[in-house]
Tab-separated table of N, CA, C and O in Angstrom:
chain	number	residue	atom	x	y	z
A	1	UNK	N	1.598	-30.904	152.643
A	1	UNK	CA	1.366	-30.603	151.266
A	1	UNK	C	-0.108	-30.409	150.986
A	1	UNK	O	-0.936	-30.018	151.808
A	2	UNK	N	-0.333	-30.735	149.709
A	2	UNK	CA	-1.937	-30.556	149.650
A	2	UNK	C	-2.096	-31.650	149.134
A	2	UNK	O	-1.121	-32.232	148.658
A	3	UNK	N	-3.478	-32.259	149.094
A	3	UNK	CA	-4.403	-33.327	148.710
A	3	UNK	C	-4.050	-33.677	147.096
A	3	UNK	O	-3.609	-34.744	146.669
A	4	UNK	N	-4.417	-32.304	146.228
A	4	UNK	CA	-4.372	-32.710	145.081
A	4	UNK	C	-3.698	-30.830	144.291
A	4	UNK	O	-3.906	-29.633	144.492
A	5	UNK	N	-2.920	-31.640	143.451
A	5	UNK	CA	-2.181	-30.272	143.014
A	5	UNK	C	-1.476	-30.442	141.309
A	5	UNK	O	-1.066	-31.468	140.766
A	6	UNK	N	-1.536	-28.947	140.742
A	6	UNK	CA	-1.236	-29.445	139.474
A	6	UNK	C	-0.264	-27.560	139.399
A	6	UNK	O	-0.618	-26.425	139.721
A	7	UNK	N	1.094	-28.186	138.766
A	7	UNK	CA	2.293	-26.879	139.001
A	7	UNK	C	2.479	-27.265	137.667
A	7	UNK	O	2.909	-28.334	137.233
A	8	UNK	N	1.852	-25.601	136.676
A	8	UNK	CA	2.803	-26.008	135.407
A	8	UNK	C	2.228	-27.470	134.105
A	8	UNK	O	2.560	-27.692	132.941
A	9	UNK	N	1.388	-28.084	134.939
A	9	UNK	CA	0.893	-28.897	134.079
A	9	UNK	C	-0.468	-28.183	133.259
A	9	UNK	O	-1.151	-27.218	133.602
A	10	UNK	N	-0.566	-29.076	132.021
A	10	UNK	CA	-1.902	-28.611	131.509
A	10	UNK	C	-2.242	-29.898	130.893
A	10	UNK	O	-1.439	-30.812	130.709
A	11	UNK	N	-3.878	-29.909	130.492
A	11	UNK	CA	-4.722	-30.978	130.194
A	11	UNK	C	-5.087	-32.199	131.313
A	11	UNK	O	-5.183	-33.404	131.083
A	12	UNK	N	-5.266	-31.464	132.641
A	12	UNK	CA	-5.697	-32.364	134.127
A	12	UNK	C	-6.951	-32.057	134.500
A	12	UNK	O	-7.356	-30.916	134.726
A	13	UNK	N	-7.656	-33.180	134.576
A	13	UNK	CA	-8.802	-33.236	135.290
A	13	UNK	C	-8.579	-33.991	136.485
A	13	UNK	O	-7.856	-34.966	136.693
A	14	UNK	N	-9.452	-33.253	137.330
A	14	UNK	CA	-9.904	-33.779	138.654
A	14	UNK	C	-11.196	-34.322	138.593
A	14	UNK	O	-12.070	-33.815	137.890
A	15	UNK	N	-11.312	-34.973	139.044
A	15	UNK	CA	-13.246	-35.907	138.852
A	15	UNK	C	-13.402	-36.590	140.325
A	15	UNK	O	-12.580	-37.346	140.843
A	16	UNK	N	-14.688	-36.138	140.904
A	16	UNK	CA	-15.256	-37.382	141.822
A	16	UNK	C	-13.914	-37.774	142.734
A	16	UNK	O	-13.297	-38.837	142.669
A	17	UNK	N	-13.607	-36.564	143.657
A	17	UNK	CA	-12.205	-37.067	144.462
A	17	UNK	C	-12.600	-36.509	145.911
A	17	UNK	O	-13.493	-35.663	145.849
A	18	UNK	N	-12.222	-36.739	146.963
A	18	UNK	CA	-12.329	-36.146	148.194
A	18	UNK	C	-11.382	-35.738	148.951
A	18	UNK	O	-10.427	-36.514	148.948
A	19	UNK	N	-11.266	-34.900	149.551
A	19	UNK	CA	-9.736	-34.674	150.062
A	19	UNK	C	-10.184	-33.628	151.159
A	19	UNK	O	-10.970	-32.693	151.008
A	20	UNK	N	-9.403	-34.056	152.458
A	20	UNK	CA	-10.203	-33.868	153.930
A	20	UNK	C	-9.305	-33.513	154.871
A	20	UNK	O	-8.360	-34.294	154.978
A	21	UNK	N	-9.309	-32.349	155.761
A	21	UNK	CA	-8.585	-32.630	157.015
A	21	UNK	C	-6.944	-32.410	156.241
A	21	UNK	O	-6.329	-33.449	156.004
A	22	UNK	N	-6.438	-31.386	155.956
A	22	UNK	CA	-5.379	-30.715	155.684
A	22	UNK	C	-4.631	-29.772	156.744
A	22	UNK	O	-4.527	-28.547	156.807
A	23	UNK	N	-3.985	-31.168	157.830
A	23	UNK	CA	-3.763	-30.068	159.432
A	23	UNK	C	-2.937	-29.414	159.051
A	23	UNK	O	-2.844	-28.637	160.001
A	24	UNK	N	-1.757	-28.903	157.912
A	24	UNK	CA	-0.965	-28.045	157.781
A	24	UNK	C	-1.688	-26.648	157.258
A	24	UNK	O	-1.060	-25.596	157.376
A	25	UNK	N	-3.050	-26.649	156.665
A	25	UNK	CA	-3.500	-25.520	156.560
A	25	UNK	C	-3.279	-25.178	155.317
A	25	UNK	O	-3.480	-23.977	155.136
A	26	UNK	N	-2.892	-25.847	154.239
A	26	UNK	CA	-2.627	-25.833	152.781
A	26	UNK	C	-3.957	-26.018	152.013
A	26	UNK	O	-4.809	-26.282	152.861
A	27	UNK	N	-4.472	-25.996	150.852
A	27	UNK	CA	-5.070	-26.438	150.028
A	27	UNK	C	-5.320	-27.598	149.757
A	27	UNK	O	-4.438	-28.450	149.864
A	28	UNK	N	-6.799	-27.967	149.267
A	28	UNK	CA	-6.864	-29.130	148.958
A	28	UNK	C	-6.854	-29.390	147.683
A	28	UNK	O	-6.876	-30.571	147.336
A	29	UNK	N	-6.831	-28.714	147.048
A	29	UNK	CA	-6.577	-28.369	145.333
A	29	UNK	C	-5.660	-27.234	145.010
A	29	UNK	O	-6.105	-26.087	144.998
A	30	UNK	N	-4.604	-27.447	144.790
A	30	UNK	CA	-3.851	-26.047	144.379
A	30	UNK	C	-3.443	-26.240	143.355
A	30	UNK	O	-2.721	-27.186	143.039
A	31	UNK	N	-3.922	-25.180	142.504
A	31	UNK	CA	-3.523	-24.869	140.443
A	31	UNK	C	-2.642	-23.773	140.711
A	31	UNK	O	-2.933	-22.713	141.266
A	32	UNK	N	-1.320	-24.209	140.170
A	32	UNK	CA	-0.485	-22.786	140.242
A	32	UNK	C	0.819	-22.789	138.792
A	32	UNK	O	1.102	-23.712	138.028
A	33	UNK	N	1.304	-21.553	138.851
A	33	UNK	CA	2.682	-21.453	138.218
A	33	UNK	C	3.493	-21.055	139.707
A	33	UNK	O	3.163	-20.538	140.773
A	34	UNK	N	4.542	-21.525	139.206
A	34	UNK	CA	5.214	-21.097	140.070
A	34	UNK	C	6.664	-20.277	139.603
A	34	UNK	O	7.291	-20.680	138.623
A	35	UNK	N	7.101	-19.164	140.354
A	35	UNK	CA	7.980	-18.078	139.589
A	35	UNK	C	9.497	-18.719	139.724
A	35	UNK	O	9.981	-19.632	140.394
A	36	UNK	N	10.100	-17.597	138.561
A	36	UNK	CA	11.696	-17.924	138.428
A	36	UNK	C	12.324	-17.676	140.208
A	36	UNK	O	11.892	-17.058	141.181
A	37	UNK	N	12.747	-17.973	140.114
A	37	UNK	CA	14.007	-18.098	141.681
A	37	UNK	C	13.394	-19.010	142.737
A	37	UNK	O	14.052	-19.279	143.742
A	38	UNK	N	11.898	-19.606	142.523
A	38	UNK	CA	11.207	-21.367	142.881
A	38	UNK	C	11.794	-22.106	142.060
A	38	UNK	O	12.984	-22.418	142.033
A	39	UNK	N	10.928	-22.407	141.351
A	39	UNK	CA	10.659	-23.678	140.256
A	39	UNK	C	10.683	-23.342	138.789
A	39	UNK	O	11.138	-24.033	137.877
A	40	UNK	N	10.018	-21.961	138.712
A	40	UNK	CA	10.290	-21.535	137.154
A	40	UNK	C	9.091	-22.421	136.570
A	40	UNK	O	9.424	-23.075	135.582
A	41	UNK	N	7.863	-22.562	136.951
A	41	UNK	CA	6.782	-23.946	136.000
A	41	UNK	C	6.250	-22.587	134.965
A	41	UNK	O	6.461	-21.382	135.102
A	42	UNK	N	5.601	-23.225	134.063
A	42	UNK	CA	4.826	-22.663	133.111
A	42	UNK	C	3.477	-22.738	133.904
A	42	UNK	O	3.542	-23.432	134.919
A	43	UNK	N	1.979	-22.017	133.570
A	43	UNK	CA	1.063	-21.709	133.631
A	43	UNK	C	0.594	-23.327	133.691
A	43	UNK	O	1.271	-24.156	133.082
A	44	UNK	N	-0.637	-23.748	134.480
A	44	UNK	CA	-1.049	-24.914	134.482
A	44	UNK	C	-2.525	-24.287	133.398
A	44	UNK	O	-3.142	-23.270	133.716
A	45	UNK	N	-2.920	-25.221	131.983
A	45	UNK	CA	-3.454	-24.505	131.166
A	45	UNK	C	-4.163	-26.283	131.200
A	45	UNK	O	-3.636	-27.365	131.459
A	46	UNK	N	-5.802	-25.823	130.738
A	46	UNK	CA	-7.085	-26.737	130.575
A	46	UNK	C	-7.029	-27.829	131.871
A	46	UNK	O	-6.937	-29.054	131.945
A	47	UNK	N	-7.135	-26.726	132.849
A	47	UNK	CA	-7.395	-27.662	134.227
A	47	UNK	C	-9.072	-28.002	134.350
A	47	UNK	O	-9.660	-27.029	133.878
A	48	UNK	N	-9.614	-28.575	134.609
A	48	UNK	CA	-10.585	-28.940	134.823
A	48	UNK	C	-11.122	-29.688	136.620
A	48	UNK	O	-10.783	-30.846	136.862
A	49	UNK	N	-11.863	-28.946	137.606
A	49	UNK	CA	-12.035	-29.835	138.665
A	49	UNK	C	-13.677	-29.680	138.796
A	49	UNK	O	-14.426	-28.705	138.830
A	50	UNK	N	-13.884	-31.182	138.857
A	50	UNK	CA	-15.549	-30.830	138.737
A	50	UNK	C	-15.878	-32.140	139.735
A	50	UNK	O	-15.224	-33.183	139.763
A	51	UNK	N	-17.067	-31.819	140.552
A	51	UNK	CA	-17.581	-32.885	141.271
A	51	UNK	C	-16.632	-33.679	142.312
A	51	UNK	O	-16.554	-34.904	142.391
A	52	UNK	N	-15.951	-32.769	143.069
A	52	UNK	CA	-15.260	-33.343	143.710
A	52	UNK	C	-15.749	-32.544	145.557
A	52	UNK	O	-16.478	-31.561	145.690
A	53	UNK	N	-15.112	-33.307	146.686
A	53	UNK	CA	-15.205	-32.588	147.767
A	53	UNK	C	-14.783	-31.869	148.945
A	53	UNK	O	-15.273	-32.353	149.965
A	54	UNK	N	-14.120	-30.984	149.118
A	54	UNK	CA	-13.143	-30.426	150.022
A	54	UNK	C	-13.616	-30.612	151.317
A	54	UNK	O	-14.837	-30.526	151.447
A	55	UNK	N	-13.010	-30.824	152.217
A	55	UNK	CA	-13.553	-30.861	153.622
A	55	UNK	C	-12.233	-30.145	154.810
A	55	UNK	O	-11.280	-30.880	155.068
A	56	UNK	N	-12.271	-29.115	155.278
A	56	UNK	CA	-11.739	-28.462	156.138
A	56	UNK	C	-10.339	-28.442	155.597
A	56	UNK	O	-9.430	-28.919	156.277
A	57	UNK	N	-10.089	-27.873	154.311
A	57	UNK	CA	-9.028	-27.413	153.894
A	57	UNK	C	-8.818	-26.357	153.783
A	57	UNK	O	-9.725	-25.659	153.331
A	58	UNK	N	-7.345	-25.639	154.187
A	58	UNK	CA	-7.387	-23.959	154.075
A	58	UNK	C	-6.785	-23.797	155.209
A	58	UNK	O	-6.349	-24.696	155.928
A	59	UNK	N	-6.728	-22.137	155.484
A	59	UNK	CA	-6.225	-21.629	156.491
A	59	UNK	C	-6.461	-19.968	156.395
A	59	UNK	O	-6.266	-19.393	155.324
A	60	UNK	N	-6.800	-19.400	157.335
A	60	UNK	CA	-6.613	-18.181	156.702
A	60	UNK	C	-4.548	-17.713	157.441
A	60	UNK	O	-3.737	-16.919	156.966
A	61	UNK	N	-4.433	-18.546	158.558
A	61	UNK	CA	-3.141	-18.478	158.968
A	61	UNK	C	-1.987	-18.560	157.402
A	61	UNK	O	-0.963	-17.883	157.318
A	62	UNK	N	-2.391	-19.371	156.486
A	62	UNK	CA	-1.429	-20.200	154.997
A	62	UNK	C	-2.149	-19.072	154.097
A	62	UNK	O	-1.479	-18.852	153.088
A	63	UNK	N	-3.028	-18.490	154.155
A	63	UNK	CA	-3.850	-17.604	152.893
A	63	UNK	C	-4.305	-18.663	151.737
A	63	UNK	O	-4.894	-18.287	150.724
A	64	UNK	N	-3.926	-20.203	152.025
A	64	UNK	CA	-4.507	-21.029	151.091
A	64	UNK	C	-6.317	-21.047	151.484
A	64	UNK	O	-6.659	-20.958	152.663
A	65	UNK	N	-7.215	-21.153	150.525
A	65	UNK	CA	-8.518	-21.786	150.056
A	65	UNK	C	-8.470	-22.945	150.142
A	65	UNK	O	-7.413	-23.570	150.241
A	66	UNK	N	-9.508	-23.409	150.122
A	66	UNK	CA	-9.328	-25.103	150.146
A	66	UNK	C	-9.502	-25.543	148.817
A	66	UNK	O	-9.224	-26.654	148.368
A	67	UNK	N	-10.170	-24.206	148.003
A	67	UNK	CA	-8.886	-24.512	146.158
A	67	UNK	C	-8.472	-23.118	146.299
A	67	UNK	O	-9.045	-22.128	146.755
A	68	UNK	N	-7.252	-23.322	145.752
A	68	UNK	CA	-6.242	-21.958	145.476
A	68	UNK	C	-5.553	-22.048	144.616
A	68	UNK	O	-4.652	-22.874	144.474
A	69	UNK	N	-5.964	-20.972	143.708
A	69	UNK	CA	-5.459	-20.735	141.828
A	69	UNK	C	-4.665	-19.773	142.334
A	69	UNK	O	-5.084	-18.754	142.883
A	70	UNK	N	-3.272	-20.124	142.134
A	70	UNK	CA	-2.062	-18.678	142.697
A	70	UNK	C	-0.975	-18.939	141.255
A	70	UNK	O	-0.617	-20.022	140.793
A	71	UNK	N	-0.703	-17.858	140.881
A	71	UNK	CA	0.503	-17.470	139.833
A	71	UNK	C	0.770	-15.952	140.862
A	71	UNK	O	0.226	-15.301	141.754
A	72	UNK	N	2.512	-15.983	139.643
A	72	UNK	CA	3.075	-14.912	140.361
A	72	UNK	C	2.836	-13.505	139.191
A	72	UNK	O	3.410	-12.437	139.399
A	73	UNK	N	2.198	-13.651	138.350
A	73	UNK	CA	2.009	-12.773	137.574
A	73	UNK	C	3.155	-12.857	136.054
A	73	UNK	O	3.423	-11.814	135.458
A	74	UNK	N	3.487	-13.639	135.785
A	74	UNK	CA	4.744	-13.499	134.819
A	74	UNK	C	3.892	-13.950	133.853
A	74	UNK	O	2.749	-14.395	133.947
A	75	UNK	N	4.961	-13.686	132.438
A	75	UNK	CA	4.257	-14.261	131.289
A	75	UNK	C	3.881	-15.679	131.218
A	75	UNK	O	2.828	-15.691	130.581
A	76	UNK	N	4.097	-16.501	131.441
A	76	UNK	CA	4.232	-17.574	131.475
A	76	UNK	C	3.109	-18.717	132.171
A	76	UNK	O	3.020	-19.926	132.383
A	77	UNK	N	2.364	-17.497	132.357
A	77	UNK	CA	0.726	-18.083	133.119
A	77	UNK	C	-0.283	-17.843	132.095
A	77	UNK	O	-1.407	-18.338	132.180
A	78	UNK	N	0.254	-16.755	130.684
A	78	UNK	CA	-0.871	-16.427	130.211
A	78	UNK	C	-1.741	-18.153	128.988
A	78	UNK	O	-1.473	-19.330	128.744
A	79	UNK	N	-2.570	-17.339	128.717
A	79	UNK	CA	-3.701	-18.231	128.180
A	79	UNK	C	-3.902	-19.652	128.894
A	79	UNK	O	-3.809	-20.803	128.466
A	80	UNK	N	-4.234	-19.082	130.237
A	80	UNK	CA	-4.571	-20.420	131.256
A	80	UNK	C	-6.048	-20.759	130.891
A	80	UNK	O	-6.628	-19.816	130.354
A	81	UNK	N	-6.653	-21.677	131.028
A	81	UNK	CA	-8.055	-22.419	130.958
A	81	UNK	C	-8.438	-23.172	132.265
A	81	UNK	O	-8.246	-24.384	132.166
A	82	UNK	N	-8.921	-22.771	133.437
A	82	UNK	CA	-9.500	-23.290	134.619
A	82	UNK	C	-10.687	-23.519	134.910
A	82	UNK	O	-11.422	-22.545	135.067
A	83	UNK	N	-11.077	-24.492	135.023
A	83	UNK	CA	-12.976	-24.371	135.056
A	83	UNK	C	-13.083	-25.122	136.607
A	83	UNK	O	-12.473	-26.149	136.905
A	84	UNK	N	-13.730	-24.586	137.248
A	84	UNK	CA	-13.688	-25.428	139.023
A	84	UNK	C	-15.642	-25.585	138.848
A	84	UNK	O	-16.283	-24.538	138.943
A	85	UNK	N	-16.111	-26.403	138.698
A	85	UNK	CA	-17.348	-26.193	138.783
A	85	UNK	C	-18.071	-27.844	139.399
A	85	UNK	O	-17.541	-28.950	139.297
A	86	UNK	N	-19.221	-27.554	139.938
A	86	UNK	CA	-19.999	-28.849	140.641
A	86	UNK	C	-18.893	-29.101	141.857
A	86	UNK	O	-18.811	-30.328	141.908
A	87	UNK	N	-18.210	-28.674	142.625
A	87	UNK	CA	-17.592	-28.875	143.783
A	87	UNK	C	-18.537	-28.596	145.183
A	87	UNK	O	-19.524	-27.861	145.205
A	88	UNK	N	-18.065	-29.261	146.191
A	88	UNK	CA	-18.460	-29.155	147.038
A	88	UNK	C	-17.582	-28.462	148.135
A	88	UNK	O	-16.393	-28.741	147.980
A	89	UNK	N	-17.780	-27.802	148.986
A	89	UNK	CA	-16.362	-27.409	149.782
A	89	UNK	C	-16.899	-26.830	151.151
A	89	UNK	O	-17.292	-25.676	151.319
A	90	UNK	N	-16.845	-27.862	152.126
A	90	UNK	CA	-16.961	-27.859	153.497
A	90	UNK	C	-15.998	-26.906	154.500
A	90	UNK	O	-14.870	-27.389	154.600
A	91	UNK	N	-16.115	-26.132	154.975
A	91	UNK	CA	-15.056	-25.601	155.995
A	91	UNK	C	-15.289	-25.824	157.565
A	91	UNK	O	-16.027	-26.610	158.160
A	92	UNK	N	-14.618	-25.091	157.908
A	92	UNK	CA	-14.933	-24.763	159.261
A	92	UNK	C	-14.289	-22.966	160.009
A	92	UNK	O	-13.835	-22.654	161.110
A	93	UNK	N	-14.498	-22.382	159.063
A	93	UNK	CA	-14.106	-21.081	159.123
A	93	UNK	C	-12.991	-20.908	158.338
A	93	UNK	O	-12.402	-19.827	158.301
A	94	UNK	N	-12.631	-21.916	157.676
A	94	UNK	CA	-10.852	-21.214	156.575
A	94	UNK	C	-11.693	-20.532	155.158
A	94	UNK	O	-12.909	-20.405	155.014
A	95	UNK	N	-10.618	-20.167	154.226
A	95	UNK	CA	-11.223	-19.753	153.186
A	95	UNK	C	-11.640	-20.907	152.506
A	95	UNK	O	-11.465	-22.090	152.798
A	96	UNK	N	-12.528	-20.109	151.044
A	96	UNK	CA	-13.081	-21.651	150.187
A	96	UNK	C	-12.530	-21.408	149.118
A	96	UNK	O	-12.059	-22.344	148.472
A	97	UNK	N	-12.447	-20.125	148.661
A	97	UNK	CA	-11.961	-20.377	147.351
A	97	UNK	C	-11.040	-19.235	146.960
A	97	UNK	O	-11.441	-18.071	146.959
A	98	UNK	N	-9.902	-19.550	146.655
A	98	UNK	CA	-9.079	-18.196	146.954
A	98	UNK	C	-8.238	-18.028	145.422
A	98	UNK	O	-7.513	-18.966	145.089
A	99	UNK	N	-8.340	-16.945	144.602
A	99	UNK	CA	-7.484	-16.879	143.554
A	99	UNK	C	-6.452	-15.613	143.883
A	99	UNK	O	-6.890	-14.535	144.284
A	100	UNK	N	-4.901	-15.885	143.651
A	100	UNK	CA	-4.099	-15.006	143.623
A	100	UNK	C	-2.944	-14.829	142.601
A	100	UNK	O	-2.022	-15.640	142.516
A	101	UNK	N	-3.052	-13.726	141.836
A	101	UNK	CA	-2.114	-13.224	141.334
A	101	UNK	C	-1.794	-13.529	139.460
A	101	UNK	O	-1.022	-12.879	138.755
A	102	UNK	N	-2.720	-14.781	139.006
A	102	UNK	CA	-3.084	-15.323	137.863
A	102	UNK	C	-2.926	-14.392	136.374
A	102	UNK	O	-3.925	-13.675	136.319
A	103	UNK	N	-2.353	-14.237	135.593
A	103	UNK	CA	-3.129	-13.381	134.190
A	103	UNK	C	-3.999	-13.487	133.621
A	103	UNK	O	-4.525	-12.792	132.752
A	104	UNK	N	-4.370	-14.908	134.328
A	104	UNK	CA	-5.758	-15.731	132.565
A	104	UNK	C	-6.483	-14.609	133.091
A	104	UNK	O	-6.040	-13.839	133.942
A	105	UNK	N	-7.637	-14.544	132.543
A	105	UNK	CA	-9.164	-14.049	132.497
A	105	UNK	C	-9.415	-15.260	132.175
A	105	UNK	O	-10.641	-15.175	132.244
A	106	UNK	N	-9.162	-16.671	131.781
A	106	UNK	CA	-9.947	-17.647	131.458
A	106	UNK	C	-10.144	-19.006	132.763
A	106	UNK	O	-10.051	-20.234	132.777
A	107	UNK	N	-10.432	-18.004	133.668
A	107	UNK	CA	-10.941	-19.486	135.394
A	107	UNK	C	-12.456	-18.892	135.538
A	107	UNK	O	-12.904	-17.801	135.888
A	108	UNK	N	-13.020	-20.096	135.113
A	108	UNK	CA	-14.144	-19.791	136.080
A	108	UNK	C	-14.718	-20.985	136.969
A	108	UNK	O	-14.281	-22.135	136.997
A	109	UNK	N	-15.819	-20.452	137.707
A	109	UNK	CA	-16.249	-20.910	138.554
A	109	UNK	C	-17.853	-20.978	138.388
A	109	UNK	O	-18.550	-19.963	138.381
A	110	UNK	N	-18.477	-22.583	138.226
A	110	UNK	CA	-20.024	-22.224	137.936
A	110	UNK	C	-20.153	-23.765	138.962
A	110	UNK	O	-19.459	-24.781	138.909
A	111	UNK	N	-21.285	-23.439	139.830
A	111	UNK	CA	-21.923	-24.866	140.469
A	111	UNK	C	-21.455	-25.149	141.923
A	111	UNK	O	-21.765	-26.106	142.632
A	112	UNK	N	-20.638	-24.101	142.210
A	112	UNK	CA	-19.847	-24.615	143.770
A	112	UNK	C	-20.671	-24.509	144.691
A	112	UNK	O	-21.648	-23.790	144.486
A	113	UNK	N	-20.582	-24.932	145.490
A	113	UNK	CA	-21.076	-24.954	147.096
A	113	UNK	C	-20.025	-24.826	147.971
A	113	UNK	O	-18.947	-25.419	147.979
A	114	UNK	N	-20.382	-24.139	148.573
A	114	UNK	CA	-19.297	-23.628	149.813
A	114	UNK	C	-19.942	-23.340	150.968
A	114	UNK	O	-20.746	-22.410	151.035
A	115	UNK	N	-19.649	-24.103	151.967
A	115	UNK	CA	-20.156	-23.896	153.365
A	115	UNK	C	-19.278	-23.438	154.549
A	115	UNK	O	-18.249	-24.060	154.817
A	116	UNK	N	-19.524	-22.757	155.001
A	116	UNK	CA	-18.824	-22.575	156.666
A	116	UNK	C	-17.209	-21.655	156.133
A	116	UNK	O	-16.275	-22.209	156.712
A	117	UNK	N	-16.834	-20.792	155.480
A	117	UNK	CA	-16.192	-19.788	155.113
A	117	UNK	C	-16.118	-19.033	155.698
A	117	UNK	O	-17.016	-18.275	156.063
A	118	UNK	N	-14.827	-19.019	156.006
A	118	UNK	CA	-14.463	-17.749	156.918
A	118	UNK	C	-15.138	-16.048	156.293
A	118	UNK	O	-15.949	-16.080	155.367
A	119	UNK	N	-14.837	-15.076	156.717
A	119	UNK	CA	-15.545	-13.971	156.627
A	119	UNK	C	-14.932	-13.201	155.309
A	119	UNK	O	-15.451	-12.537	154.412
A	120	UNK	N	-13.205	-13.714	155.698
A	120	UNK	CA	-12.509	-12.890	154.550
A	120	UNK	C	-12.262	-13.607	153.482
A	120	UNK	O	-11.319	-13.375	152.726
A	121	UNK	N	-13.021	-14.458	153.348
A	121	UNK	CA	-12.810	-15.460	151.801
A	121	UNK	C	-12.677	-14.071	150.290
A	121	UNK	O	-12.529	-14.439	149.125
């Protein structure tokens, strides 16, 4: 699985957490909706992850980041609020930060550090 994960929820912060060594190649933070014929979740809306530290999470084998913001595109993701900022994120060649498939326009990303990223991040 992954370290730390939020499906469909909204109003979650992450703070000051570490999460390391993910041998399945998953994420160490994954924000997602997930679509009808899965789970059917709503949009995960006012996520917040700040100051926290990834360490060799990812894969480019899984297409997970060691954070990965994935929706399947449906209504039901819109007016998301994601802010990933002050993170730290260690690799060893996987991706660092991977967004797929989302509607918001409202994720951003201010303060990260990312080291050792594979090429096709």
């Amino acid at each position: 699985g992954r370290q730390f994960s939020v499906v469909g929820g909204q109003n979650v912060t992450f703070r000051n957490n570490y999460g390391r060594n993910n041998v399945k190649g998953f994420a160490c933070l994954y924000i997602a909706s997930e679509p009808a014929g899965i789970w059917n979740t709503l949009g995960a809306q006012n996520v917040l992850a700040e100051y926290n530290t990834f360490e060799n999470c990812g894969s480019v084998t899984t297409g997970h980041g060691a954070i990965f913001i994935w929706g399947p595109g449906e209504a039901n993701e819109s007016n998301n609020v994601i802010n990933i900022k002050n993170n730290k994120v260690i690799l060893n060649g996987q991706p660092g930060l991977v967004v797929l498939g989302p509607k918001s326009n409202q994720i951003s990303f201010t303060g990260n550090l990312v080291q050792g990223q594979s090429s096709n991040s």
